[in-house]
mmCIF file of C-alpha atoms in Angstrom:
data_model
loop_
_atom_site.group_PDB
_atom_site.id
_atom_site.type_symbol
_atom_site.label_atom_id
_atom_site.label_comp_id
_atom_site.label_asym_id
_atom_site.label_seq_id
_atom_site.Cartn_x
_atom_site.Cartn_y
_atom_site.Cartn_z
ATOM 1 C CA MET A 135 -53.173 50.355 79.898
ATOM 2 C CA LYS A 136 -56.739 51.396 80.647
ATOM 3 C CA LYS A 137 -59.373 49.475 78.743
ATOM 4 C CA PHE A 138 -62.362 51.288 77.229
ATOM 5 C CA GLN A 139 -65.801 49.808 76.961
ATOM 6 C CA TRP A 140 -67.134 50.711 73.492
ATOM 7 C CA SER A 141 -70.871 51.060 73.211
ATOM 8 C CA GLU A 142 -72.761 50.815 69.932
ATOM 9 C CA GLN A 143 -73.375 54.575 70.040
ATOM 10 C CA CYS A 144 -69.624 55.259 70.341
ATOM 11 C CA ILE A 145 -68.799 52.932 67.477
ATOM 12 C CA GLU A 146 -71.462 54.531 65.256
ATOM 13 C CA HIS A 147 -70.220 58.027 66.132
ATOM 14 C CA GLY A 148 -66.615 57.033 65.352
ATOM 15 C CA LEU A 149 -67.544 55.603 61.971
ATOM 16 C CA LYS A 150 -69.339 58.811 61.039
ATOM 17 C CA GLN A 151 -66.171 60.774 61.688
ATOM 18 C CA MET A 152 -64.188 58.705 59.129
ATOM 19 C CA PRO A 153 -63.812 60.073 55.560
ATOM 20 C CA THR A 154 -66.183 58.753 52.899
ATOM 21 C CA VAL A 155 -64.581 56.359 50.349
ATOM 22 C CA LYS A 156 -66.155 56.481 46.919
ATOM 23 C CA ASP A 157 -66.072 53.297 44.873
ATOM 24 C CA ARG A 158 -67.890 53.447 41.543
ATOM 25 C CA ARG A 159 -67.492 49.710 40.879
ATOM 26 C CA SER A 160 -70.556 47.518 40.818
ATOM 27 C CA LYS A 161 -70.938 44.459 43.001
ATOM 28 C CA GLU A 162 -70.231 42.295 39.946
ATOM 29 C CA ASP A 163 -66.942 44.119 39.235
ATOM 30 C CA VAL A 164 -65.801 43.725 42.838
ATOM 31 C CA TYR A 165 -66.682 40.029 42.766
ATOM 32 C CA GLN A 166 -64.873 39.425 39.450
ATOM 33 C CA GLN A 167 -61.722 41.148 40.753
ATOM 34 C CA TRP A 168 -61.807 39.005 43.898
ATOM 35 C CA ARG A 169 -62.367 35.867 41.785
ATOM 36 C CA ARG A 170 -59.408 36.639 39.513
ATOM 37 C CA ALA A 171 -57.179 37.144 42.550
ATOM 38 C CA GLN A 172 -58.280 33.793 43.982
ATOM 39 C CA GLN A 173 -57.667 32.005 40.652
ATOM 40 C CA ALA A 174 -54.216 33.578 40.315
ATOM 41 C CA ARG A 175 -53.322 32.439 43.839
ATOM 42 C CA TRP A 176 -54.570 28.885 43.110
ATOM 43 C CA LYS A 177 -52.681 28.854 39.824
ATOM 44 C CA ARG A 178 -49.376 29.734 41.512
ATOM 45 C CA ARG A 179 -49.881 26.959 44.061
ATOM 46 C CA TRP A 180 -50.794 24.471 41.332
ATOM 47 C CA ARG A 181 -47.669 25.256 39.300
ATOM 48 C CA ALA A 182 -45.469 24.862 42.349
ATOM 49 C CA ALA A 183 -47.084 21.511 43.135
ATOM 50 C CA ALA A 184 -46.732 20.407 39.512
ATOM 51 C CA ALA A 185 -43.045 21.315 39.529
ATOM 52 C CA VAL A 186 -42.433 19.277 42.686
ATOM 53 C CA ALA A 187 -44.386 16.334 41.271
ATOM 54 C CA THR A 188 -42.345 16.471 38.050
ATOM 55 C CA VAL A 189 -39.083 16.294 40.013
ATOM 56 C CA LEU A 190 -40.321 13.309 42.048
ATOM 57 C CA ILE A 191 -41.470 11.478 38.918
ATOM 58 C CA ALA A 192 -38.191 12.200 37.139
ATOM 59 C CA VAL A 193 -36.233 10.865 40.126
ATOM 60 C CA ALA A 194 -38.402 7.739 40.271
ATOM 61 C CA LEU A 195 -38.071 7.041 36.551
ATOM 62 C CA GLY A 196 -34.383 7.791 36.542
ATOM 63 C CA GLY A 197 -33.552 5.766 39.647
ATOM 64 C CA HIS A 198 -32.171 2.896 37.597
ATOM 65 C CA ARG A 199 -29.415 5.167 36.330
ATOM 66 C CA TRP A 200 -27.714 5.034 39.717
ATOM 67 C CA ILE A 201 -27.262 1.277 39.392
ATOM 68 C CA ALA A 202 -24.744 1.548 36.547
ATOM 69 C CA PRO A 203 -22.745 4.813 36.811
ATOM 70 C CA GLU A 204 -20.138 3.549 34.341
ATOM 71 C CA GLN A 205 -22.801 3.175 31.677
ATOM 72 C CA GLU A 206 -24.035 6.717 32.344
ATOM 73 C CA GLU A 207 -20.532 8.113 31.889
ATOM 74 C CA LYS A 208 -20.197 6.228 28.596
ATOM 75 C CA GLN A 209 -23.485 7.696 27.406
ATOM 76 C CA LYS A 210 -22.315 11.207 28.238
ATOM 77 C CA ALA A 211 -19.054 10.660 26.396
ATOM 78 C CA ALA A 212 -20.916 9.349 23.342
ATOM 79 C CA SER A 213 -23.149 12.461 23.119
ATOM 80 C CA PRO A 214 -21.032 15.358 21.817
ATOM 81 C CA ALA A 215 -22.323 18.835 22.552
ATOM 82 C CA GLU A 216 -21.145 20.065 19.141
ATOM 83 C CA MET A 217 -22.661 18.559 15.995
ATOM 84 C CA THR A 218 -21.182 19.467 12.632
ATOM 85 C CA PRO A 219 -22.269 18.312 9.174
ATOM 86 C CA THR A 220 -21.271 14.669 8.570
ATOM 87 C CA ASN A 221 -22.545 11.769 6.503
ATOM 88 C CA SER A 222 -23.316 9.625 9.550
ATOM 89 C CA ALA A 223 -26.260 10.376 11.868
ATOM 90 C CA SER A 224 -25.801 9.989 15.620
ATOM 91 C CA ALA A 225 -28.679 8.754 17.773
ATOM 92 C CA PRO A 226 -30.390 11.455 19.840
ATOM 93 C CA THR A 227 -29.758 11.440 23.569
ATOM 94 C CA GLU A 228 -32.767 11.138 25.879
ATOM 95 C CA MET A 229 -32.847 13.874 28.512
ATOM 96 C CA MET A 230 -34.959 14.127 31.663
ATOM 97 C CA MET A 231 -37.032 17.283 31.987
ATOM 98 C CA THR A 232 -36.151 19.384 35.011
ATOM 99 C CA ALA A 233 -38.835 20.994 37.167
ATOM 100 C CA ASP A 234 -38.081 24.418 35.676
ATOM 101 C CA ALA A 235 -38.278 23.081 32.133
ATOM 102 C CA ALA A 236 -41.549 21.284 32.871
ATOM 103 C CA SER A 237 -43.038 24.457 34.332
ATOM 104 C CA LYS A 238 -41.975 26.433 31.245
ATOM 105 C CA ALA A 239 -43.481 23.866 28.891
ATOM 106 C CA ALA A 240 -46.738 23.889 30.857
ATOM 107 C CA GLU A 241 -46.928 27.686 30.667
ATOM 108 C CA GLN A 242 -46.484 27.589 26.879
ATOM 109 C CA ASN A 243 -49.311 25.094 26.441
ATOM 110 C CA GLU A 244 -51.712 26.813 28.829
ATOM 111 C CA THR A 245 -52.955 29.436 26.419
ATOM 112 C CA VAL A 246 -52.816 27.535 23.117
ATOM 113 C CA ALA A 247 -54.458 24.489 21.611
ATOM 114 C CA VAL A 248 -53.148 23.154 18.296
ATOM 115 C CA ILE A 249 -55.803 21.801 15.933
ATOM 116 C CA ALA A 250 -54.784 20.006 12.731
ATOM 117 C CA LEU A 251 -57.264 20.883 9.986
ATOM 118 C CA PRO A 252 -57.760 18.665 6.918
ATOM 119 C CA ASP A 253 -57.021 20.410 3.623
ATOM 120 C CA ARG A 254 -58.344 18.509 0.628
ATOM 121 C CA ARG A 255 -56.629 20.810 -1.876
ATOM 122 C CA SER A 256 -53.087 20.049 -0.678
ATOM 123 C CA GLY A 257 -53.808 16.583 0.690
ATOM 124 C CA PHE A 258 -52.202 17.472 4.035
ATOM 125 C CA VAL A 259 -53.436 18.443 7.463
ATOM 126 C CA VAL A 260 -52.458 21.929 8.599
ATOM 127 C CA PRO A 261 -51.858 22.397 12.341
ATOM 128 C CA VAL A 262 -52.890 25.835 13.609
ATOM 129 C CA ALA A 263 -52.298 27.292 17.073
ATOM 130 C CA VAL A 264 -55.492 28.736 18.555
ATOM 131 C CA PRO A 265 -55.135 31.130 21.535
ATOM 132 C CA LEU A 266 -57.390 30.275 24.480
ATOM 133 C CA ASP A 267 -58.313 31.410 27.955
ATOM 134 C CA ASP A 268 -55.547 30.057 30.210
ATOM 135 C CA ARG A 269 -58.091 29.017 32.831
ATOM 136 C CA LEU A 270 -59.417 26.195 30.654
ATOM 137 C CA ALA A 271 -58.662 22.657 31.801
ATOM 138 C CA PRO A 272 -56.744 20.379 29.377
ATOM 139 C CA ALA A 273 -59.919 18.386 28.708
ATOM 140 C CA GLU A 274 -61.685 21.555 27.543
ATOM 141 C CA ARG A 275 -59.068 23.019 25.223
ATOM 142 C CA VAL A 276 -59.642 21.095 21.999
ATOM 143 C CA ALA A 277 -63.407 21.722 22.128
ATOM 144 C CA ALA A 278 -62.839 25.409 22.912
ATOM 145 C CA ALA A 279 -60.375 25.738 20.022
ATOM 146 C CA ILE A 280 -62.796 24.071 17.585
ATOM 147 C CA ASP A 281 -65.534 26.427 18.753
ATOM 148 C CA GLU A 282 -63.224 29.390 18.144
ATOM 149 C CA LEU A 283 -62.305 28.155 14.652
ATOM 150 C CA SER A 284 -65.980 27.693 13.781
ATOM 151 C CA ARG A 285 -66.349 31.472 14.053
ATOM 152 C CA THR A 286 -63.684 32.128 11.413
ATOM 153 C CA ARG A 287 -63.319 31.457 7.696
ATOM 154 C CA LEU A 288 -61.694 28.160 8.671
ATOM 155 C CA ARG A 289 -65.115 26.865 9.738
ATOM 156 C CA ASP A 290 -65.433 24.480 6.756
ATOM 157 C CA ALA A 291 -62.253 22.632 7.705
ATOM 158 C CA ALA A 292 -63.173 22.743 11.406
ATOM 159 C CA ARG A 293 -66.534 21.061 10.692
ATOM 160 C CA TRP A 294 -64.723 17.738 10.426
ATOM 161 C CA PHE A 295 -64.494 17.917 14.223
ATOM 162 C CA ASP A 296 -68.238 18.587 14.703
ATOM 163 C CA GLY A 297 -69.479 16.431 17.567
ATOM 164 C CA VAL A 298 -66.094 14.710 17.952
ATOM 165 C CA THR A 299 -64.782 14.570 21.519
ATOM 166 C CA VAL A 300 -60.992 14.675 21.863
ATOM 167 C CA VAL A 301 -59.873 14.631 25.503
ATOM 168 C CA PRO A 302 -56.984 13.188 27.568
ATOM 169 C CA GLU A 303 -57.971 9.984 29.353
ATOM 170 C CA ALA A 304 -55.612 10.529 32.277
ATOM 171 C CA GLU A 305 -53.742 13.382 33.939
ATOM 172 C CA ASP A 306 -50.436 12.455 32.282
ATOM 173 C CA GLY A 307 -51.962 13.347 28.889
ATOM 174 C CA ARG A 308 -50.333 10.461 27.047
ATOM 175 C CA THR A 309 -53.504 8.595 26.027
ATOM 176 C CA TRP A 310 -56.377 10.554 24.467
ATOM 177 C CA ALA A 311 -59.938 9.367 23.917
ATOM 178 C CA VAL A 312 -61.487 10.143 20.519
ATOM 179 C CA ASP A 313 -65.271 9.665 20.395
ATOM 180 C CA VAL A 314 -66.971 10.082 16.996
ATOM 181 C CA PRO A 315 -70.786 10.441 16.746
ATOM 182 C CA ALA A 316 -72.586 7.619 14.955
ATOM 183 C CA GLY A 317 -73.937 9.954 12.260
ATOM 184 C CA HIS A 318 -70.680 11.812 11.614
ATOM 185 C CA ARG A 319 -69.931 12.828 8.022
ATOM 186 C CA VAL A 320 -66.688 10.820 7.973
ATOM 187 C CA PHE A 321 -68.592 7.517 7.628
ATOM 188 C CA ALA A 322 -70.021 8.619 4.265
ATOM 189 C CA ALA A 323 -66.816 10.349 3.114
ATOM 190 C CA SER A 324 -64.423 9.193 0.419
ATOM 191 C CA GLY A 325 -61.399 7.085 1.260
ATOM 192 C CA LYS A 326 -59.070 10.071 0.947
ATOM 193 C CA GLU A 327 -61.257 12.140 3.258
ATOM 194 C CA GLN A 328 -61.362 9.367 5.847
ATOM 195 C CA GLN A 329 -57.571 9.175 5.819
ATOM 196 C CA LEU A 330 -57.316 12.962 6.146
ATOM 197 C CA PHE A 331 -59.750 12.921 9.083
ATOM 198 C CA LEU A 332 -57.692 10.266 10.879
ATOM 199 C CA ALA A 333 -54.489 12.202 10.132
ATOM 200 C CA ALA A 334 -56.088 15.387 11.511
ATOM 201 C CA VAL A 335 -57.121 13.720 14.766
ATOM 202 C CA THR A 336 -53.722 12.045 15.139
ATOM 203 C CA GLU A 337 -51.751 15.245 14.496
ATOM 204 C CA THR A 338 -53.979 17.221 16.858
ATOM 205 C CA VAL A 339 -53.299 14.782 19.685
ATOM 206 C CA ARG A 340 -49.586 14.650 18.812
ATOM 207 C CA GLN A 341 -49.321 18.435 18.909
ATOM 208 C CA MET A 342 -51.068 18.431 22.294
ATOM 209 C CA GLY A 343 -48.489 16.025 23.716
ATOM 210 C CA GLY A 344 -50.411 12.749 23.365
ATOM 211 C CA ARG A 345 -48.778 9.470 22.413
ATOM 212 C CA ARG A 346 -51.740 7.076 22.091
ATOM 213 C CA LEU A 347 -55.294 7.231 20.730
ATOM 214 C CA HIS A 348 -58.284 5.338 22.149
ATOM 215 C CA PHE A 349 -61.166 5.342 19.654
ATOM 216 C CA PHE A 350 -64.897 5.237 20.365
ATOM 217 C CA THR A 351 -68.077 5.531 18.308
ATOM 218 C CA ALA A 352 -71.029 7.071 20.161
ATOM 219 C CA GLY A 353 -69.494 6.007 23.456
ATOM 220 C CA LYS A 354 -68.797 2.409 22.385
ATOM 221 C CA GLU A 355 -65.199 1.289 21.991
ATOM 222 C CA GLY A 356 -63.882 1.095 18.431
ATOM 223 C CA LEU A 357 -64.105 3.132 15.231
ATOM 224 C CA ASN A 358 -64.650 1.524 11.842
ATOM 225 C CA LEU A 359 -63.498 3.532 8.804
ATOM 226 C CA PRO A 360 -63.680 1.432 5.611
ATOM 227 C CA ALA A 361 -60.650 3.173 4.055
ATOM 228 C CA VAL A 362 -58.556 2.618 7.179
ATOM 229 C CA GLY A 363 -60.039 -0.359 9.014
ATOM 230 C CA ARG A 364 -61.311 -0.841 12.541
ATOM 231 C CA LEU A 365 -59.454 1.179 15.159
ATOM 232 C CA HIS A 366 -59.250 0.580 18.906
ATOM 233 C CA LEU A 367 -55.926 1.660 20.363
ATOM 234 C CA SER A 368 -53.427 3.402 18.126
ATOM 235 C CA LYS A 369 -49.899 4.492 18.982
ATOM 236 C CA ILE A 370 -48.558 7.769 17.617
ATOM 237 C CA GLY A 371 -45.091 7.431 16.101
ATOM 238 C CA GLY A 372 -42.245 9.116 17.934
ATOM 239 C CA GLN A 373 -40.556 10.570 14.855
ATOM 240 C CA LYS A 374 -39.145 14.067 15.132
ATOM 241 C CA ARG A 375 -40.829 16.041 12.366
ATOM 242 C CA MET A 376 -39.424 18.685 10.020
ATOM 243 C CA TYR A 377 -41.427 21.688 8.871
ATOM 244 C CA TYR A 378 -41.846 22.613 5.212
ATOM 245 C CA ILE A 379 -43.656 25.405 3.379
ATOM 246 C CA SER A 380 -46.937 24.866 1.531
ATOM 247 C CA ARG A 381 -48.362 27.483 -0.834
ATOM 248 C CA THR A 382 -51.044 25.185 -2.266
ATOM 249 C CA SER A 383 -53.369 24.945 0.746
ATOM 250 C CA SER A 384 -56.864 26.419 0.685
ATOM 251 C CA PHE A 385 -56.095 28.530 3.761
ATOM 252 C CA PRO A 386 -55.626 32.327 3.561
ATOM 253 C CA ALA A 387 -51.852 32.270 4.159
ATOM 254 C CA VAL A 388 -48.655 30.412 3.374
ATOM 255 C CA VAL A 389 -48.507 27.619 5.945
ATOM 256 C CA LEU A 390 -45.890 25.447 7.625
ATOM 257 C CA ILE A 391 -46.560 21.703 7.568
ATOM 258 C CA PRO A 392 -44.699 18.999 9.530
ATOM 259 C CA ALA A 393 -43.635 16.270 7.110
ATOM 260 C CA PRO A 394 -44.736 12.740 8.070
ATOM 261 C CA SER A 395 -41.155 11.432 7.902
ATOM 262 C CA GLY A 396 -38.693 11.995 10.734
ATOM 263 C CA ALA A 397 -35.032 12.734 11.428
ATOM 264 C CA SER A 398 -32.710 11.361 14.103
ATOM 265 C CA THR A 399 -30.925 14.625 14.970
ATOM 266 C CA LEU A 400 -31.727 18.317 14.813
ATOM 267 C CA LEU A 401 -28.812 18.865 12.452
ATOM 268 C CA GLU A 402 -30.119 16.198 10.054
ATOM 269 C CA ALA A 403 -33.603 17.698 10.194
ATOM 270 C CA LEU A 404 -32.412 21.229 9.415
ATOM 271 C CA GLN A 405 -30.247 20.023 6.536
ATOM 272 C CA ARG A 406 -33.162 18.108 5.019
ATOM 273 C CA MET A 407 -35.277 21.263 5.240
ATOM 274 C CA THR A 408 -33.014 22.835 2.596
ATOM 275 C CA LYS A 409 -34.550 20.444 0.033
ATOM 276 C CA PRO A 410 -38.167 19.897 -1.099
ATOM 277 C CA GLY A 411 -40.294 17.649 1.088
ATOM 278 C CA GLY A 412 -42.231 16.113 -1.798
ATOM 279 C CA SER A 413 -45.910 16.462 -2.785
ATOM 280 C CA GLY A 414 -45.633 20.217 -3.219
ATOM 281 C CA LEU A 415 -43.824 20.927 0.041
ATOM 282 C CA GLU A 416 -41.162 23.613 -0.494
ATOM 283 C CA PRO A 417 -37.902 23.873 1.474
ATOM 284 C CA ALA A 418 -38.281 25.979 4.611
ATOM 285 C CA VAL A 419 -34.588 26.914 4.296
ATOM 286 C CA PRO A 420 -34.159 28.622 0.910
ATOM 287 C CA GLN A 421 -31.179 28.451 -1.416
ATOM 288 C CA GLY A 422 -28.338 30.667 -0.289
ATOM 289 C CA VAL A 423 -28.772 29.684 3.383
ATOM 290 C CA GLU A 424 -26.479 26.976 4.709
ATOM 291 C CA ILE A 425 -26.621 25.205 8.063
ATOM 292 C CA THR A 426 -22.971 25.217 9.179
ATOM 293 C CA GLY A 427 -23.390 23.720 12.651
ATOM 294 C CA VAL A 428 -25.685 22.920 15.551
ATOM 295 C CA LYS A 429 -24.816 22.872 19.239
ATOM 296 C CA VAL A 430 -27.289 21.405 21.719
ATOM 297 C CA ASP A 431 -26.968 22.167 25.428
ATOM 298 C CA GLU A 432 -29.779 20.468 27.359
ATOM 299 C CA ARG A 433 -32.929 22.369 26.287
ATOM 300 C CA HIS A 434 -31.109 25.094 24.357
ATOM 301 C CA ALA A 435 -29.733 24.931 20.818
ATOM 302 C CA THR A 436 -27.373 27.216 18.925
ATOM 303 C CA ILE A 437 -27.742 27.095 15.137
ATOM 304 C CA ARG A 438 -24.996 28.593 12.953
ATOM 305 C CA LEU A 439 -25.977 29.814 9.499
ATOM 306 C CA ARG A 440 -24.216 31.137 6.442
ATOM 307 C CA VAL A 441 -26.503 33.485 4.505
ATOM 308 C CA SER A 442 -25.304 34.541 1.062
ATOM 309 C CA VAL A 443 -28.572 35.910 -0.359
ATOM 310 C CA SER A 444 -30.949 38.739 0.385
ATOM 311 C CA LEU A 445 -34.093 37.364 2.025
ATOM 312 C CA ASP A 446 -37.552 38.883 1.997
ATOM 313 C CA THR A 447 -38.669 39.806 5.527
ATOM 314 C CA GLN A 448 -41.584 37.376 5.510
ATOM 315 C CA ASP A 449 -39.554 34.538 3.982
ATOM 316 C CA ALA A 450 -36.812 35.039 6.569
ATOM 317 C CA ALA A 451 -39.305 35.071 9.448
ATOM 318 C CA ARG A 452 -41.036 31.955 8.081
ATOM 319 C CA MET A 453 -37.685 30.158 7.806
ATOM 320 C CA VAL A 454 -36.811 30.993 11.422
ATOM 321 C CA GLU A 455 -40.233 29.849 12.641
ATOM 322 C CA ALA A 456 -39.826 26.537 10.799
ATOM 323 C CA MET A 457 -36.419 26.068 12.453
ATOM 324 C CA LEU A 458 -37.854 26.863 15.888
ATOM 325 C CA LEU A 459 -40.759 24.452 15.455
ATOM 326 C CA THR A 460 -38.412 21.720 14.250
ATOM 327 C CA ALA A 461 -36.136 22.331 17.247
ATOM 328 C CA LYS A 462 -39.190 21.992 19.494
ATOM 329 C CA GLU A 463 -39.708 18.479 18.089
ATOM 330 C CA PHE A 464 -36.355 17.562 19.661
ATOM 331 C CA GLY A 465 -37.301 18.912 23.094
ATOM 332 C CA ILE A 466 -35.608 22.295 22.655
ATOM 333 C CA HIS A 467 -37.142 25.239 24.530
ATOM 334 C CA ASP A 468 -35.145 28.125 23.070
ATOM 335 C CA VAL A 469 -32.733 28.685 20.196
ATOM 336 C CA THR A 470 -29.911 31.114 19.434
ATOM 337 C CA LEU A 471 -29.287 31.804 15.747
ATOM 338 C CA THR A 472 -26.001 33.217 14.488
ATOM 339 C CA ALA A 473 -24.955 34.343 11.008
ATOM 340 C CA ALA A 474 -21.785 36.288 10.206
ATOM 341 C CA GLY A 475 -22.476 39.848 9.097
ATOM 342 C CA ARG A 476 -26.139 39.810 10.145
ATOM 343 C CA SER A 477 -27.960 41.070 13.216
ATOM 344 C CA SER A 478 -31.460 39.847 12.344
ATOM 345 C CA LEU A 479 -33.544 37.602 10.112
ATOM 346 C CA GLY A 480 -36.993 39.020 9.547
ATOM 347 C CA SER A 481 -38.296 40.135 12.927
ATOM 348 C CA TYR A 482 -35.947 37.786 14.814
ATOM 349 C CA ARG A 483 -32.707 39.128 16.287
ATOM 350 C CA LEU A 484 -29.598 36.983 15.965
ATOM 351 C CA GLY A 485 -27.309 36.188 18.876
ATOM 352 C CA GLU A 486 -30.200 36.196 21.370
ATOM 353 C CA ARG A 487 -32.272 33.366 22.787
ATOM 354 C CA ILE A 488 -35.563 32.888 20.975
ATOM 355 C CA ALA A 489 -38.288 30.842 22.678
ATOM 356 C CA VAL A 490 -39.878 28.168 20.508
ATOM 357 C CA PRO A 491 -43.519 28.989 19.656
ATOM 358 C CA PRO A 492 -46.286 27.039 21.418
ATOM 359 C CA GLY A 493 -47.659 25.954 18.043
ATOM 360 C CA PRO A 494 -47.433 26.524 14.278
ATOM 361 C CA ASN A 495 -49.344 28.823 11.939
ATOM 362 C CA SER A 496 -50.814 31.132 14.556
ATOM 363 C CA GLU A 497 -51.107 33.834 11.880
ATOM 364 C CA VAL A 498 -53.541 31.652 9.910
ATOM 365 C CA VAL A 499 -56.225 32.056 12.566
ATOM 366 C CA ALA A 500 -55.694 35.821 12.630
ATOM 367 C CA ALA A 501 -55.815 36.009 8.817
ATOM 368 C CA ALA A 502 -59.018 33.951 8.703
ATOM 369 C CA GLY A 503 -60.906 36.646 10.604
ATOM 370 C CA ARG A 504 -64.488 36.194 11.670
#
């Protein structure tokens, strides 16, 4: 094939013959579109790497299981897939998270931070899910959520976090550092308020997946609250919480609150939610609704109900959300609800998989407005 020598004049002439392309975007718009494409590409690579790392860690931690296969078989035999109402509670079975499950959990937490707000009227802390930009790093999410809450009518409760730094100390997110400014209002607060502040910080870290707290005051290790004592390292209990209804909070909506006590199985938790939780906490499962059985299959649960009353749409939806959040406490990712003669409860359809929400009381933030 004959080769042509292109001069600058030929190239310029050829370009002039090409049709004109009109692009009304500014340089900033073009740059932002390119940046979003780059971030999306990096995000996909990061998730893939995280999934692989999760598998390797799970294999490393679970390696000891290959030493005693007989014991593993006994454990499987002692963990029935079907749980029906009984008087004896069976111990929950520990399950390793697969790479797919870990990826799904990470996606749910990427756009939400859960902040537990002290409520002096009810005496409880109320965890609320705050939607965030999914590009924020884990160390930035609590501060970003507090900043968002400070722009709503929840700002008074959010002020308890003013100046407080709450960040994970390591990439695994199990230990979180809590640094309180030296002049923070908590040091001059009443004993009840100090306890509520500590409960709010603890529940916030628990909701964000943390298991230990490392306390600091103005960058120096340790936090001294007269009503609580001096704190250095604190472990968060591993109880599986149940959600109850509170209508006595000062927030602009009926809220769901995780009770401080725990249950050993999902079935036990759901059954206890049919009774009051004490201190003004109402049952999340109203009278006329019976839990007839629970089946757990890895990260999925099927809950059978018997509904003999007519439920208000909002009450039904709130009951389902409380069940989903309680199931999440037991490591469940999605739930199927069934009830004879019914196709839906509130806005939730029965017989279909329902993903557990990333956090509780998301409607409270929306109701609070700006």
